[in-house]
Coordinates of C-alpha atoms in Angstrom, one line a residue:
Chain A
X165 CA 82.1 156.2 126.6
X166 CA 79.4 155.7 123.9
X167 CA 78.0 158.9 122.5
X168 CA 75.0 159.3 120.2
X169 CA 74.6 162.6 118.4
X170 CA 71.0 163.3 117.1
X171 CA 71.2 165.0 113.8
X172 CA 68.3 166.9 112.3
X173 CA 68.2 167.4 108.5
X174 CA 67.0 171.0 108.0
X175 CA 66.8 173.7 105.3
X176 CA 69.9 175.9 105.2
X177 CA 69.5 179.1 107.2
X178 CA 69.3 181.2 104.1
X179 CA 66.4 179.3 102.6
X180 CA 63.2 181.1 101.5
X181 CA 60.3 179.3 103.0
X182 CA 57.4 178.3 100.7
X183 CA 54.6 175.7 100.9
X184 CA 52.8 173.5 98.4
X185 CA 49.6 171.4 98.2
X186 CA 47.3 174.1 99.3
X187 CA 49.8 175.2 102.0
X188 CA 50.0 171.8 103.7
X189 CA 53.5 170.8 102.7
X190 CA 56.9 172.4 103.0
X191 CA 58.2 173.2 99.5
X192 CA 61.6 171.5 99.2
X193 CA 62.2 172.7 95.7
X194 CA 65.6 174.4 95.4
X195 CA 66.2 174.1 99.1
X196 CA 69.6 172.9 100.3
X197 CA 69.5 170.8 103.4
X198 CA 72.2 170.9 106.1
X199 CA 73.0 169.5 109.6
X200 CA 70.9 171.5 112.0
X201 CA 73.3 174.2 113.3
X202 CA 72.7 173.4 117.0
X203 CA 73.4 169.7 116.3
X204 CA 76.6 170.7 114.5
X205 CA 78.0 172.3 117.7
X206 CA 77.1 169.0 119.5
X207 CA 78.8 166.9 116.8
X208 CA 82.0 168.9 117.1
X209 CA 82.0 168.6 120.9
X210 CA 81.5 164.8 120.5
X211 CA 84.6 164.7 118.2
X212 CA 86.5 166.3 121.0
X213 CA 85.4 163.5 123.4
X214 CA 86.4 160.9 120.7
X215 CA 89.9 162.4 120.3
X216 CA 90.7 163.3 123.9
X217 CA 88.7 160.6 125.8
X218 CA 88.6 157.8 123.4
X219 CA 84.8 157.9 123.1
X220 CA 82.9 156.3 120.2
X221 CA 80.5 158.5 118.3
X222 CA 77.3 157.4 116.5
X223 CA 74.9 159.7 114.7
X224 CA 71.2 159.1 114.2
X225 CA 68.5 160.8 112.1
X226 CA 64.8 159.9 111.8
X227 CA 63.8 160.2 108.1
X228 CA 63.6 158.8 104.6
X229 CA 66.5 158.1 102.3
X230 CA 66.7 161.8 101.5
X231 CA 68.5 162.5 104.9
X232 CA 71.4 160.2 104.1
X233 CA 73.7 162.9 102.5
X234 CA 73.4 164.8 105.9
X235 CA 74.3 161.6 107.8
X236 CA 77.2 161.0 105.4
X237 CA 78.5 164.5 106.1
X238 CA 78.4 163.7 109.8
X239 CA 80.4 160.6 109.1
X240 CA 82.9 162.6 107.0
X241 CA 83.3 165.0 110.0
X242 CA 84.4 162.0 112.0
X243 CA 81.5 160.0 113.4
X244 CA 82.1 156.2 113.5
X245 CA 78.7 155.0 112.3
X246 CA 75.3 156.3 111.3
X247 CA 71.8 155.1 112.0
X248 CA 68.8 156.2 110.0
X249 CA 65.4 155.3 111.4
X250 CA 63.3 154.7 108.3
X251 CA 60.2 156.8 108.9
X252 CA 59.2 160.4 108.1
X253 CA 59.9 162.8 111.0
X254 CA 56.3 163.9 111.5
X255 CA 56.1 165.3 115.1
X256 CA 58.5 165.8 118.0
X257 CA 56.9 163.1 120.1
X258 CA 57.2 160.4 117.5
X259 CA 60.7 161.4 116.6
X260 CA 61.7 161.3 120.4
X261 CA 60.1 157.8 120.7
X262 CA 62.1 156.5 117.8
X263 CA 65.3 158.0 119.1
X264 CA 64.6 156.7 122.6
X265 CA 64.4 153.2 121.2
X266 CA 67.8 153.7 119.5
X267 CA 69.3 155.0 122.8
X268 CA 67.9 152.1 124.9
X269 CA 69.1 149.4 122.5
X270 CA 72.5 151.1 121.9
X271 CA 73.4 151.5 125.6
X272 CA 74.6 155.1 125.1
X273 CA 76.2 157.0 128.0
X274 CA 75.7 160.4 126.5
X275 CA 73.2 161.7 124.0
X276 CA 73.9 165.0 122.4
X277 CA 71.0 166.8 120.5
X278 CA 70.6 170.4 119.5
X279 CA 68.3 172.4 121.8
X280 CA 66.0 172.8 118.9
X281 CA 66.0 172.3 115.1
X282 CA 65.8 175.5 113.0
X283 CA 62.8 174.2 111.0
X284 CA 60.0 173.5 113.4
X285 CA 61.7 175.0 116.5
X286 CA 59.7 172.8 118.9
X287 CA 62.7 172.4 121.3
X288 CA 61.1 169.3 122.7
X289 CA 62.9 166.2 121.3
X290 CA 66.0 166.2 123.6
X291 CA 64.0 166.5 126.8
X292 CA 61.4 163.9 125.7
X293 CA 64.2 161.4 124.9
X294 CA 65.7 162.0 128.4
X295 CA 62.3 161.4 130.0
X296 CA 61.6 158.3 127.9
X297 CA 65.0 156.8 128.7
X298 CA 65.2 157.9 132.4
X299 CA 68.3 159.9 131.7
X300 CA 69.5 163.2 133.3
X301 CA 68.7 166.2 131.1
X302 CA 70.5 169.5 130.7
X303 CA 69.1 172.0 128.2
X304 CA 70.6 175.0 126.5
X305 CA 74.0 173.5 127.2
X306 CA 77.0 175.7 126.3
X307 CA 79.8 173.7 127.9
X308 CA 80.2 170.0 128.8
X309 CA 83.0 168.1 130.6
X310 CA 82.8 164.4 131.4
X311 CA 84.8 162.7 134.2
X312 CA 84.0 159.0 134.7
X313 CA 80.2 158.8 135.1
X314 CA 79.8 162.5 136.1
X315 CA 79.1 165.4 133.8
X316 CA 79.7 169.0 134.6
X317 CA 77.7 171.2 132.2
X318 CA 77.1 174.9 131.9
X319 CA 73.8 176.1 130.5
X320 CA 72.6 179.4 129.3
X321 CA 69.9 181.0 131.4
X322 CA 68.1 184.3 130.9
X323 CA 70.7 187.0 131.7
X324 CA 73.6 184.6 132.6
X325 CA 74.7 181.0 133.0
X326 CA 74.4 178.2 135.4
X327 CA 76.8 175.3 136.1
X328 CA 75.3 171.9 137.0
X329 CA 76.5 168.4 137.8
X330 CA 74.6 165.4 136.5
X331 CA 75.3 161.7 136.4
X332 CA 75.4 159.6 133.2
X333 CA 73.4 158.5 131.3
X334 CA 72.8 162.1 130.2
X335 CA 71.0 163.8 127.4
X336 CA 71.9 167.4 126.6
X337 CA 70.2 170.0 124.4
X338 CA 73.2 171.8 123.0
X339 CA 73.8 175.1 121.2
X340 CA 76.3 177.6 120.1
X341 CA 79.0 177.9 122.8
X342 CA 79.3 174.2 123.2
X343 CA 82.2 174.8 120.9
X344 CA 83.3 178.0 119.2
X345 CA 81.9 178.7 115.7
X346 CA 85.5 178.8 114.4
X347 CA 86.1 175.2 115.7
X348 CA 83.2 173.7 113.6
X349 CA 84.6 171.1 111.3
X350 CA 84.3 171.1 107.5
X351 CA 84.7 167.6 106.0
X352 CA 88.0 167.2 104.1
X353 CA 88.6 164.9 101.1
X354 CA 90.0 162.1 103.3
X355 CA 87.0 162.3 105.6
X356 CA 84.6 162.2 102.6
X357 CA 86.3 159.2 101.2
X358 CA 86.3 157.4 104.5
X359 CA 82.7 158.2 105.1
X360 CA 81.7 156.2 102.1
X361 CA 83.0 153.1 103.7
X362 CA 81.6 153.7 107.2
X363 CA 78.4 151.8 108.2
X364 CA 75.0 153.5 107.7
X365 CA 72.5 151.3 109.4
X366 CA 68.9 151.6 108.2
X367 CA 66.6 150.7 111.2
X368 CA 63.0 149.8 111.0
X369 CA 60.8 152.2 113.1
X370 CA 59.1 151.1 116.3
X371 CA 56.0 152.8 114.7
X372 CA 55.5 155.5 117.3
X373 CA 52.1 157.3 117.3
X374 CA 52.0 161.0 116.8
X375 CA 50.4 163.5 119.2
X376 CA 50.3 166.6 117.0
X377 CA 49.8 167.2 113.3
X378 CA 50.1 170.2 111.0
X379 CA 46.8 171.2 109.4
X380 CA 48.2 174.0 107.3
X381 CA 51.0 176.5 107.0
X382 CA 50.8 180.2 106.4
X383 CA 53.3 183.0 105.9
X384 CA 53.3 186.4 107.8
X385 CA 51.4 189.2 106.2
X386 CA 53.5 191.4 103.9
X387 CA 55.2 194.3 105.6
X388 CA 54.5 197.9 104.8
X389 CA 57.0 200.4 103.6
X390 CA 59.7 201.7 105.9
X391 CA 59.3 205.4 107.1
X392 CA 62.6 207.1 106.6
X393 CA 63.6 209.9 108.9
X394 CA 66.3 212.4 108.1
X395 CA 69.4 211.9 110.3
X396 CA 69.3 215.6 111.1
X397 CA 65.7 215.4 112.3
X398 CA 65.8 212.8 115.1
X399 CA 63.0 214.6 117.0
X400 CA 60.8 213.3 114.3
X401 CA 61.9 209.7 115.0
X402 CA 61.2 210.2 118.7
X403 CA 57.8 211.7 117.9
X404 CA 56.9 208.7 115.6
X405 CA 58.0 206.2 118.2
X406 CA 56.1 207.9 120.9
X407 CA 52.9 209.0 119.2
X408 CA 52.5 206.7 116.2
X409 CA 54.1 203.4 117.3
X410 CA 53.5 203.9 121.1
X411 CA 56.9 202.1 121.6
X412 CA 58.5 204.7 123.9
Chain B
X254 CA 38.3 170.5 135.4
X255 CA 40.2 173.7 134.8
X256 CA 43.0 175.1 132.7
X257 CA 46.3 175.0 134.6
X258 CA 48.9 177.6 134.0
X259 CA 52.5 177.5 135.2
X260 CA 53.4 181.1 136.4
X261 CA 57.1 181.8 136.6
X262 CA 58.5 183.8 139.5
X263 CA 61.8 185.1 140.6
X264 CA 62.7 185.7 144.2
X265 CA 59.1 185.2 145.1
X266 CA 57.6 187.8 142.7
X267 CA 55.8 186.9 139.5
X268 CA 57.5 187.8 136.2
X269 CA 55.5 189.8 133.6
X270 CA 55.4 186.6 131.5
X271 CA 53.3 185.0 134.3
X272 CA 50.6 187.5 133.8
X273 CA 50.6 187.0 130.0
X274 CA 50.3 183.2 130.2
X275 CA 47.6 183.7 132.9
X276 CA 45.7 186.1 130.5
X277 CA 46.0 183.5 127.7
X278 CA 44.9 180.6 129.9
X279 CA 41.8 182.6 130.8
X280 CA 41.1 183.0 127.1
X281 CA 41.2 179.2 126.7
X282 CA 39.2 178.7 129.9
X283 CA 36.5 180.9 128.5
X284 CA 36.4 178.9 125.3
X285 CA 36.0 175.7 127.4
X286 CA 33.6 177.1 130.0
X287 CA 35.9 176.5 132.9
X288 CA 38.3 178.3 135.3
X289 CA 42.0 179.0 135.5
X290 CA 44.2 177.4 138.2
X291 CA 47.9 178.3 138.5
X292 CA 50.9 176.7 140.0
X293 CA 54.1 178.5 141.1
X294 CA 57.1 177.7 143.2
X295 CA 57.9 179.7 146.4
X296 CA 55.8 182.7 145.3
X297 CA 55.5 185.1 148.3
X298 CA 51.9 186.1 147.4
X299 CA 49.4 185.8 144.6
X300 CA 50.5 189.1 143.1
X301 CA 48.2 190.2 140.4
X302 CA 47.2 186.8 139.2
X303 CA 43.6 187.4 140.1
X304 CA 43.6 190.5 137.9
X305 CA 44.4 188.3 134.9
X306 CA 41.8 185.7 135.5
X307 CA 43.4 183.1 137.9
X308 CA 41.0 181.9 140.5
X309 CA 43.3 179.5 142.4
X310 CA 47.0 179.4 142.9
X311 CA 48.7 176.2 144.0
X312 CA 51.9 177.5 145.6
X313 CA 54.6 175.0 146.2
X314 CA 56.7 176.0 149.2
X315 CA 59.9 174.1 149.0
X316 CA 63.3 175.5 149.9
X317 CA 65.1 173.0 147.6
X318 CA 63.2 174.6 144.6
X319 CA 64.4 178.1 145.2
X320 CA 66.6 177.6 142.1
X321 CA 64.9 176.4 138.9
X322 CA 65.0 172.6 138.6
X323 CA 63.4 171.3 135.4
X324 CA 62.9 167.7 136.7
X325 CA 61.2 168.6 140.0
X326 CA 59.2 171.5 138.5
X327 CA 57.9 169.2 135.8
X328 CA 57.0 166.5 138.3
X329 CA 55.1 169.0 140.5
X330 CA 53.2 170.6 137.6
X331 CA 52.2 167.2 136.4
X332 CA 50.8 166.4 139.9
X333 CA 48.9 169.7 140.0
X334 CA 47.5 169.0 136.5
X335 CA 46.2 165.7 137.7
X336 CA 44.8 167.2 140.9
X337 CA 42.9 169.8 138.9
X338 CA 42.0 167.3 136.2
X339 CA 43.3 169.9 133.8
X340 CA 42.9 169.0 130.1
X341 CA 44.9 172.1 129.0
X342 CA 48.2 173.2 130.6
X343 CA 49.7 176.5 129.6
X344 CA 53.4 177.4 130.0
X345 CA 55.4 180.2 128.4
X346 CA 58.1 179.6 125.8
X347 CA 60.9 181.0 128.0
X348 CA 64.1 179.0 128.2
X349 CA 63.1 177.5 131.5
X350 CA 59.6 176.6 130.4
X351 CA 60.9 175.0 127.3
X352 CA 63.3 173.0 129.4
X353 CA 60.6 171.6 131.6
X354 CA 57.9 171.5 128.9
X355 CA 59.3 168.4 127.2
X356 CA 59.6 166.5 130.5
X357 CA 56.1 167.6 131.5
X358 CA 54.7 166.4 128.2
X359 CA 56.0 162.9 128.8
X360 CA 54.9 162.8 132.4
X361 CA 51.3 163.7 131.3
X362 CA 51.2 162.0 127.9
X363 CA 50.2 165.4 126.7
X364 CA 50.8 166.5 123.2
X365 CA 53.0 169.6 123.3
X366 CA 53.1 172.6 121.0
X367 CA 55.6 175.5 121.8
X368 CA 55.9 179.0 120.3
X369 CA 52.1 179.4 120.1
X370 CA 51.0 182.9 119.0
X371 CA 47.2 183.0 119.3
X372 CA 44.2 181.5 121.1
X373 CA 43.1 178.1 119.6
X374 CA 41.2 178.6 116.4
X375 CA 39.1 175.6 117.5
X376 CA 38.7 173.8 120.8
X377 CA 37.7 170.5 119.2
X378 CA 39.8 169.5 117.4
X379 CA 42.2 171.5 119.5
X380 CA 44.1 173.7 116.9
X381 CA 46.7 176.3 117.7
X382 CA 48.8 178.6 115.5
X383 CA 52.5 178.5 116.2
X384 CA 55.6 180.1 114.6
X385 CA 57.9 177.8 112.7
X386 CA 61.1 178.2 110.6
X387 CA 62.2 180.8 113.1
X388 CA 59.3 183.1 112.5
X389 CA 59.4 182.9 108.7
X390 CA 56.1 181.1 108.8
X391 CA 53.3 179.7 111.0
X392 CA 51.8 176.2 111.4
X393 CA 48.2 175.6 112.4
X394 CA 48.8 172.5 114.5
X395 CA 46.3 170.1 116.0
X396 CA 46.9 168.3 119.3
X397 CA 45.2 164.9 119.4
X398 CA 45.9 163.8 123.0
X399 CA 43.4 164.0 125.8
X400 CA 45.6 166.4 127.7
X401 CA 47.2 169.3 125.8
X402 CA 50.3 171.3 126.7
X403 CA 50.6 174.7 125.1
X404 CA 53.8 177.0 125.2
X405 CA 52.9 180.6 124.5
X406 CA 55.3 182.9 122.7
X407 CA 56.3 186.0 124.6
X408 CA 54.3 189.2 123.7
X409 CA 52.1 187.2 121.3
X410 CA 48.9 187.6 123.4
X411 CA 49.6 190.5 125.7
X412 CA 48.0 191.2 129.1
X413 CA 44.2 191.1 129.3
X414 CA 42.5 192.0 132.6
X415 CA 39.8 189.7 133.9
X416 CA 39.4 190.5 137.6
X417 CA 38.8 187.3 139.6
X418 CA 39.2 186.5 143.3
X419 CA 42.3 184.4 143.6
X420 CA 42.6 181.9 146.4
X421 CA 46.1 180.7 147.4
X422 CA 46.5 177.1 148.5
X423 CA 49.7 175.4 149.6
X424 CA 50.5 172.5 147.3
X425 CA 52.8 169.8 148.5
X426 CA 53.7 167.5 145.6
X427 CA 55.8 164.4 146.3
X428 CA 59.2 164.2 144.8
X429 CA 61.6 161.4 144.1
X430 CA 65.4 161.2 143.8
X431 CA 65.2 161.3 140.0
X432 CA 63.7 164.8 140.2
X433 CA 67.1 166.0 141.6
X434 CA 69.4 164.2 139.2
X435 CA 70.7 167.5 137.9
X436 CA 72.2 169.6 140.7
X437 CA 72.9 173.3 140.4
X438 CA 76.5 174.1 141.4
X439 CA 76.6 177.9 140.7
X440 CA 74.7 180.6 139.0
X441 CA 76.4 183.5 137.3
X442 CA 73.8 186.2 136.5
X443 CA 74.1 189.9 136.0
X444 CA 71.2 191.0 138.1
X445 CA 71.4 194.7 137.3
X446 CA 71.0 194.3 133.6
X447 CA 67.8 193.9 131.6
X448 CA 67.8 190.5 129.8
X449 CA 66.9 190.1 126.2
X450 CA 64.2 187.6 127.2
X451 CA 62.4 190.1 129.5
X452 CA 63.2 193.4 127.7
X453 CA 60.5 195.6 126.2
X454 CA 63.1 197.4 124.2
X455 CA 66.3 195.8 122.7
X456 CA 69.2 197.9 121.3
X457 CA 71.2 195.7 118.9
X458 CA 74.4 196.5 117.0
X459 CA 76.5 194.8 114.3
X460 CA 79.7 195.0 112.4
X461 CA 79.0 198.7 111.5
X462 CA 80.2 199.5 115.0
X463 CA 83.8 198.6 113.8
X464 CA 85.0 197.2 117.1
X465 CA 84.0 196.2 120.7
X466 CA 85.6 199.5 122.0
X467 CA 82.7 201.4 120.4
X468 CA 79.9 199.6 122.4
X469 CA 79.8 202.3 125.1
X470 CA 77.3 204.3 123.1
X471 CA 75.2 201.3 122.5
X472 CA 75.1 200.6 126.2
X473 CA 74.3 204.2 126.9
X474 CA 71.4 204.2 124.4
X475 CA 70.1 201.0 126.0
X476 CA 70.5 202.6 129.5
X477 CA 68.4 205.6 128.5
X478 CA 65.7 203.3 127.1
X479 CA 65.8 200.7 129.9
X480 CA 66.7 198.3 127.1
X481 CA 68.7 195.1 126.8
X482 CA 71.7 195.1 124.5
X483 CA 72.1 192.5 121.7
X484 CA 74.2 191.9 118.6
X485 CA 74.4 190.2 115.2
X486 CA 76.1 186.9 114.6
X487 CA 79.4 188.1 113.2
X488 CA 79.8 190.3 116.3
X489 CA 79.5 187.4 118.7
X490 CA 81.6 185.2 116.4
X491 CA 84.4 187.7 116.5
X492 CA 84.2 187.8 120.3
X493 CA 83.2 191.5 120.5
X494 CA 80.1 190.6 122.5
X495 CA 79.1 187.4 124.4
X496 CA 77.2 184.6 122.7
X497 CA 74.2 185.3 124.9
X498 CA 73.6 188.5 123.0
X499 CA 73.6 187.0 119.6
X500 CA 70.1 187.5 118.0
X501 CA 69.0 185.4 115.0
X502 CA 68.2 182.0 113.7
X503 CA 71.0 180.2 115.6
X504 CA 71.0 182.7 118.4
X505 CA 68.2 184.2 120.5
X506 CA 64.8 185.1 119.2
X507 CA 63.6 188.6 120.2
X508 CA 59.9 189.5 120.8
X509 CA 60.3 193.0 122.2
X510 CA 58.0 195.9 121.6
X511 CA 60.8 197.9 120.1
X512 CA 64.0 196.6 118.4
X513 CA 66.6 199.1 117.3
X514 CA 69.2 197.7 114.9
X515 CA 72.4 199.8 114.5
X516 CA 75.0 198.9 111.8
X517 CA 73.3 195.6 111.1
X518 CA 72.7 194.9 107.4
X519 CA 69.9 192.5 108.0
X520 CA 70.8 189.0 106.8
X521 CA 67.9 186.6 106.4
X522 CA 69.0 184.7 109.5
X523 CA 69.1 187.8 111.7
X524 CA 65.7 189.0 110.4
X525 CA 64.2 185.6 111.2
X526 CA 65.2 186.1 114.9
X527 CA 63.5 189.5 115.2
X528 CA 60.4 189.0 113.2
X529 CA 58.3 188.8 116.3
X530 CA 59.3 192.2 117.6
X531 CA 56.5 194.7 117.1
X532 CA 58.3 197.9 116.1
X533 CA 61.7 197.9 114.3
X534 CA 64.0 200.8 113.8
X535 CA 67.1 200.6 111.6
X536 CA 70.1 203.0 111.6
X537 CA 72.6 202.2 108.8
X538 CA 74.9 204.1 106.4
X539 CA 73.8 201.9 103.5
X540 CA 70.4 202.8 102.2
X541 CA 70.3 199.5 100.3
X542 CA 70.8 197.4 103.5
X543 CA 68.1 194.7 103.4
X544 CA 67.1 195.6 107.0
X545 CA 65.3 198.7 105.7
X546 CA 62.8 196.4 103.9
X547 CA 61.9 194.8 107.2
X548 CA 61.9 197.9 109.3
X549 CA 59.1 200.3 110.4
X550 CA 61.4 203.3 110.8
X551 CA 64.8 203.9 109.3
X552 CA 67.6 206.5 109.5
X553 CA 70.2 206.5 106.8
X554 CA 73.3 207.8 108.5
X555 CA 76.5 207.1 110.3
X556 CA 75.9 205.4 113.7
X557 CA 78.8 207.4 115.2
X558 CA 76.9 210.6 114.6
X559 CA 73.3 209.4 114.8
X560 CA 73.5 207.4 118.1
X561 CA 75.1 210.1 120.3
X562 CA 72.6 212.6 118.9
X563 CA 69.7 210.2 119.5
X564 CA 70.9 209.6 123.1
X565 CA 70.8 213.4 123.8
X566 CA 67.3 213.8 122.2
X567 CA 66.0 210.8 124.2
X568 CA 67.3 212.2 127.4
X569 CA 65.6 215.5 126.7
X570 CA 62.4 213.6 125.7
X571 CA 62.5 211.6 129.0
X572 CA 63.1 214.7 131.1
X573 CA 60.2 216.5 129.4
X574 CA 57.9 213.5 129.9
X575 CA 59.0 212.4 133.4

């Protein structure tokens, strides 16, 4: 089985978000970039398929040379080879188009992507790749088993979960639950050394057009001071929630 | 030409979100000088769609679609959009709508923007404001395609009445085998519980509760308020509560009217997940907890004393206001 894991290169979850150039560009100054957490769960699940079912695992990112440390980390975790599509990730549609080309040319049976990246939160790339490649698609996937060319997946739905069957080729939008947080892998020294020798293929983009563009960014309005209520005077809290906030 | 809105229903009845996306679609239709048409699957009647500005409901009656099916739903919505010559299609940003949205976008060659929080600031070029970086910022985004697909964030627009006569028509899209490539085997859903996605009030707790055995009071408080229960990341990581209750940057976003955080210090990742909630209350022993800076109301105190007292006070309040 050939697996492709789509990796998004995103600011660490603790990052403070700022903008430059008259609020038109994300300010990367002092920001540490990591593998998108939803993709990290998918990468670890892919490693399980590699070790238990002899799958091969490639990783791919759309972006400039600055994303390569993130790809190297994925190689250090255990991916066999990495592909970087050499173009900036401008909008979800263009990224999906570039990834779909990699999927078609690579003949992958299973594509694992995070259900969304934690930077732009669009949540559209995995489904678009599925639609563009004619693959089955399961989103918000929290469990995945493959037997031959059939997948059994569980996905999170509002208030519960749903189990589905789908044939390969399959694209999933994965998330926490696909593996446990405690099972996430940290690259060890041997993995880091080996990653240096693994292939990182830089691929020319197909030159996909974009459908959306950011005109400007803005930050939420500053928050007012908290109103503290004495723990011995909870009637006051109820009164504030009822009469001032109209929340109960 | 009209604005088409996908109105979600469950067991034949429209969800509250359906009325919110209908209200929003009417706002866009007014900007464009046109009407709102809706599409739904196995709705038993038009509900209150007319109240919120929908003048025509395309109702797909198809037993195979009783359970949500992203592929088939996307195909049907695309056909309705073409039948209506809709240039703008509005869906919610629920888990199901996000699932089908990406497929629908490709079917229609429609530029797609999810997590939208306001009416377009401009119809031409079509520009909408959406939340990004898990609610830490907003992006004003232009869609350049002829057809536009907009996913509205929950509670971002609210319900706006625009009484209109709503005609219901049967809509019979054609399906193909590819629409049913993903087959539902079983659904495991707690039907008697309020879900985080639908909840007006969310009661959330963290490590300050000291152990899963202490969650009864959190559930009781949620019960009194008709709220959903939620938790912080460490709590779900330790297995005290299910993953589905984890709120935050890598968990679920919450856009409720009221969010009560008990024993949660307020890490930046957690705060990002609850930024869209309107009113935030924090109960914590540590007056320096970062959550107090993000909250509207706070109580510095021990949850094991404050929560039981709050439950009793709320019961009395509800009895007096019944």
